[in-house]
Every structure is written in structure tokens, then in C-alpha cells.
């Protein structure tokens, strides 16, 4: 079932936001690289790639419905240089919370229009965002425990750097 023009525009906005999230994570990775924390930088780059997967899922959904997927204007990520590790992850959490609220709003809009075809995709994203926020919140808690302890920070860097890499194709779960 083709979605309304209004809902199509909201999905396009979500696609754009997912790409903006990817760019934000890439910039945060640069900030970690600047501090010689390659594991944290790799973790953040992986998150950036995951955001592209998310955008691809929305693109596929819009296209499968007979609508037109489009990416809107992207602006710079607004990440200040010289962030501490704590500030890097707080910025990541703030962006995840923004994405989560946008998905909830998209869900509300689809429900208001009686567009039940969007529910499976949006349910997946609600679950995904809960997981993303919890993961980043846990890392923030650990960074706060570590404080200024260099050995603790290096251990976290090594742990986060051990995350396996994945493809940015939308057909992966």
C-alpha cells in the first residue's frame, strides 16, 4: 500500500536523520582518533556504519511501498573539537535520543493515518533504539567510573575496539 505524501515526507526526513547520525558518529570517531584511542574510534565508526544500515532500511521500505525515497539536506554534525571521552559518548547519547524521538513521532504519524504496513519496520526501530540508548548509557557509566584513570580508559578502548565490523547493506539484521 502506497503511503500518503505527508507520511512519505516524514519517512524521507527520517532517512536524512539517519544519515546525519552517521556523520555525527564519524565526527565523534575523529575526535577519539585525535586522542589516540583507536578502539573507541573504531566503535564509533561502526555506529556510523550502522546508521547507514538504518537509513537503507527506511529507503527500502519507502521504495517497496511505491513511494520515492530521498535524502534531504545534511548539515555539519555540530561536534566541537577537543571533546573528552565522556563528552563524546554524551554527544552520541543525545543524538540517539533525538533519533528515538523522531522514530516515535514517525510511529505516531503512521498510526494516525492508519498505516499499519509501517508497524513491523517501526517496531524493529523502537527495539533497536532502546538497545542503542542502553548501550551508550552503559559506556557513559563506565567512563564516569574510570574518570581520569589512563589505564582504565585504555582498557575500555581495547574492549570497544574488539567489536566486529559489519556491512552497511540494509538486508542485515
Coordinates of C-alpha atoms in Angstrom, one line a residue:
X1 CA 0.0 0.0 0.0
X2 CA 1.4 3.3 -1.0
X3 CA 1.8 5.8 1.8
X4 CA 0.4 9.3 1.8
X5 CA 2.5 12.2 0.6
X6 CA 2.7 13.5 4.2
X7 CA 3.9 10.2 5.5
X8 CA 6.4 9.8 2.6
X9 CA 7.9 13.2 3.6
X10 CA 8.2 12.1 7.2
X11 CA 10.0 8.9 6.1
X12 CA 12.3 11.0 3.9
X13 CA 13.1 13.2 6.9
X14 CA 13.9 10.0 8.9
X15 CA 16.2 8.8 6.2
X16 CA 18.0 12.2 6.3
X17 CA 18.3 12.0 10.1
X18 CA 19.8 8.5 9.9
X19 CA 22.5 9.8 7.5
X20 CA 23.0 12.8 9.8
X21 CA 23.5 10.4 12.7
X22 CA 26.1 8.6 10.7
X23 CA 28.0 11.8 10.0
X24 CA 27.8 12.7 13.7
X25 CA 29.3 9.3 14.7
X26 CA 32.0 9.8 12.1
X27 CA 33.0 13.1 13.6
X28 CA 32.9 11.7 17.1
X29 CA 35.3 9.0 15.8
X30 CA 37.6 11.7 14.5
X31 CA 37.6 13.2 18.0
X32 CA 38.6 9.8 19.5
X33 CA 41.3 9.3 16.9
X34 CA 42.7 12.7 17.8
X35 CA 43.1 11.4 21.4
X36 CA 44.9 8.2 20.2
X37 CA 42.0 6.0 21.1
X38 CA 41.7 3.7 18.1
X39 CA 39.3 1.3 19.7
X40 CA 36.8 3.9 20.7
X41 CA 37.2 5.5 17.3
X42 CA 36.5 2.1 15.6
X43 CA 33.4 1.6 17.8
X44 CA 32.1 5.0 16.8
X45 CA 32.8 4.3 13.1
X46 CA 30.9 1.0 13.4
X47 CA 28.0 3.0 14.9
X48 CA 28.2 5.4 11.9
X49 CA 28.0 2.4 9.5
X50 CA 25.1 1.0 11.5
X51 CA 23.2 4.3 10.9
X52 CA 23.7 3.9 7.2
X53 CA 22.1 0.4 7.5
X54 CA 19.2 2.1 9.3
X55 CA 18.8 4.6 6.5
X56 CA 18.9 1.8 4.0
X57 CA 16.1 0.0 5.8
X58 CA 13.9 3.1 5.6
X59 CA 14.9 3.7 1.9
X60 CA 13.9 0.1 1.1
X61 CA 10.6 0.4 2.9
X62 CA 9.7 3.6 1.1
X63 CA 10.7 2.2 -2.2
X64 CA 8.9 -1.1 -1.6
X65 CA 5.7 0.8 -0.9
X66 CA 5.8 2.5 -4.3
X67 CA 6.9 5.9 -2.8
X68 CA 10.0 7.9 -3.5
X69 CA 12.9 7.7 -1.1
X70 CA 15.0 10.8 -0.8
X71 CA 17.8 12.2 1.3
X72 CA 17.3 15.8 2.4
X73 CA 20.0 18.4 3.1
X74 CA 22.6 17.4 5.6
X75 CA 24.5 19.9 7.7
X76 CA 27.7 19.6 9.6
X77 CA 27.4 17.5 12.7
X78 CA 28.0 20.2 15.2
X79 CA 30.6 18.3 17.2
X80 CA 33.0 20.6 18.9
X81 CA 36.7 19.7 18.6
X82 CA 38.6 18.6 21.7
X83 CA 35.7 16.7 23.4
X84 CA 36.6 14.4 26.3
X85 CA 35.8 10.8 26.1
X86 CA 32.8 11.4 28.4
X87 CA 31.6 14.3 26.2
X88 CA 32.0 12.1 23.1
X89 CA 29.6 9.5 24.5
X90 CA 27.3 12.1 25.9
X91 CA 27.0 13.6 22.4
X92 CA 26.4 10.1 21.0
X93 CA 23.6 9.5 23.5
X94 CA 22.0 12.9 22.8
X95 CA 21.9 12.1 19.1
X96 CA 20.5 8.6 19.8
X97 CA 17.7 10.2 21.9
X98 CA 16.9 12.6 19.1
X99 CA 16.7 9.7 16.6
X100 CA 14.5 7.7 19.1
X101 CA 12.1 10.6 19.5
X102 CA 11.9 11.0 15.7
X103 CA 11.1 7.3 15.3
X104 CA 8.4 7.6 17.9
X105 CA 6.9 10.6 16.1
X106 CA 7.0 8.7 12.8
X107 CA 5.2 5.8 14.5
X108 CA 2.5 8.2 15.9
X109 CA 2.1 9.7 12.4
X110 CA 1.7 6.3 10.8
X111 CA -0.8 5.2 13.4
X112 CA -2.8 8.4 13.0
X113 CA -3.1 7.7 9.3
X114 CA -4.0 4.1 9.9
X115 CA -0.8 3.0 8.1
X116 CA -0.3 -0.4 9.6
X117 CA 2.1 -1.5 6.9
X118 CA 4.8 0.6 8.6
X119 CA 4.4 -1.1 12.0
X120 CA 6.8 -4.0 11.5
X121 CA 9.6 -1.7 10.5
X122 CA 8.9 0.9 13.2
X123 CA 8.6 -1.8 15.9
X124 CA 12.1 -3.0 14.9
X125 CA 13.4 0.5 15.2
X126 CA 11.8 1.1 18.6
X127 CA 13.5 -2.0 19.9
X128 CA 16.8 -1.0 18.2
X129 CA 16.8 2.5 19.7
X130 CA 16.1 1.1 23.2
X131 CA 19.2 -1.1 22.7
X132 CA 21.3 1.8 21.3
X133 CA 20.5 4.1 24.1
X134 CA 21.1 1.5 26.8
X135 CA 24.5 0.6 25.2
X136 CA 25.7 4.2 25.1
X137 CA 24.4 4.8 28.6
X138 CA 26.3 1.9 29.9
X139 CA 29.5 3.1 28.2
X140 CA 28.9 6.6 29.8
X141 CA 28.6 4.9 33.2
X142 CA 31.8 3.1 32.7
X143 CA 33.6 6.2 31.5
X144 CA 32.4 8.0 34.7
X145 CA 33.8 5.2 36.8
X146 CA 37.1 5.3 35.0
X147 CA 37.4 9.1 35.4
X148 CA 40.9 10.3 34.5
X149 CA 42.5 6.8 35.0
X150 CA 44.5 6.3 31.9
X151 CA 44.8 2.5 32.3
X152 CA 41.1 2.2 32.7
X153 CA 40.5 4.3 29.6
X154 CA 43.0 2.2 27.6
X155 CA 41.2 -1.0 28.7
X156 CA 37.8 0.4 27.6
X157 CA 39.5 1.5 24.3
X158 CA 40.7 -2.1 23.7
X159 CA 37.3 -3.6 24.6
X160 CA 35.3 -1.3 22.3
X161 CA 37.9 -1.8 19.6
X162 CA 37.2 -5.6 19.6
X163 CA 33.7 -5.1 18.1
X164 CA 33.4 -7.0 14.8
X165 CA 32.7 -5.0 11.7
X166 CA 29.6 -5.5 9.5
X167 CA 28.3 -4.4 6.2
X168 CA 26.1 -1.3 5.6
X169 CA 23.6 -3.2 3.5
X170 CA 20.0 -3.0 4.6
X171 CA 19.2 -6.7 4.4
X172 CA 21.2 -7.4 7.6
X173 CA 19.6 -7.6 11.0

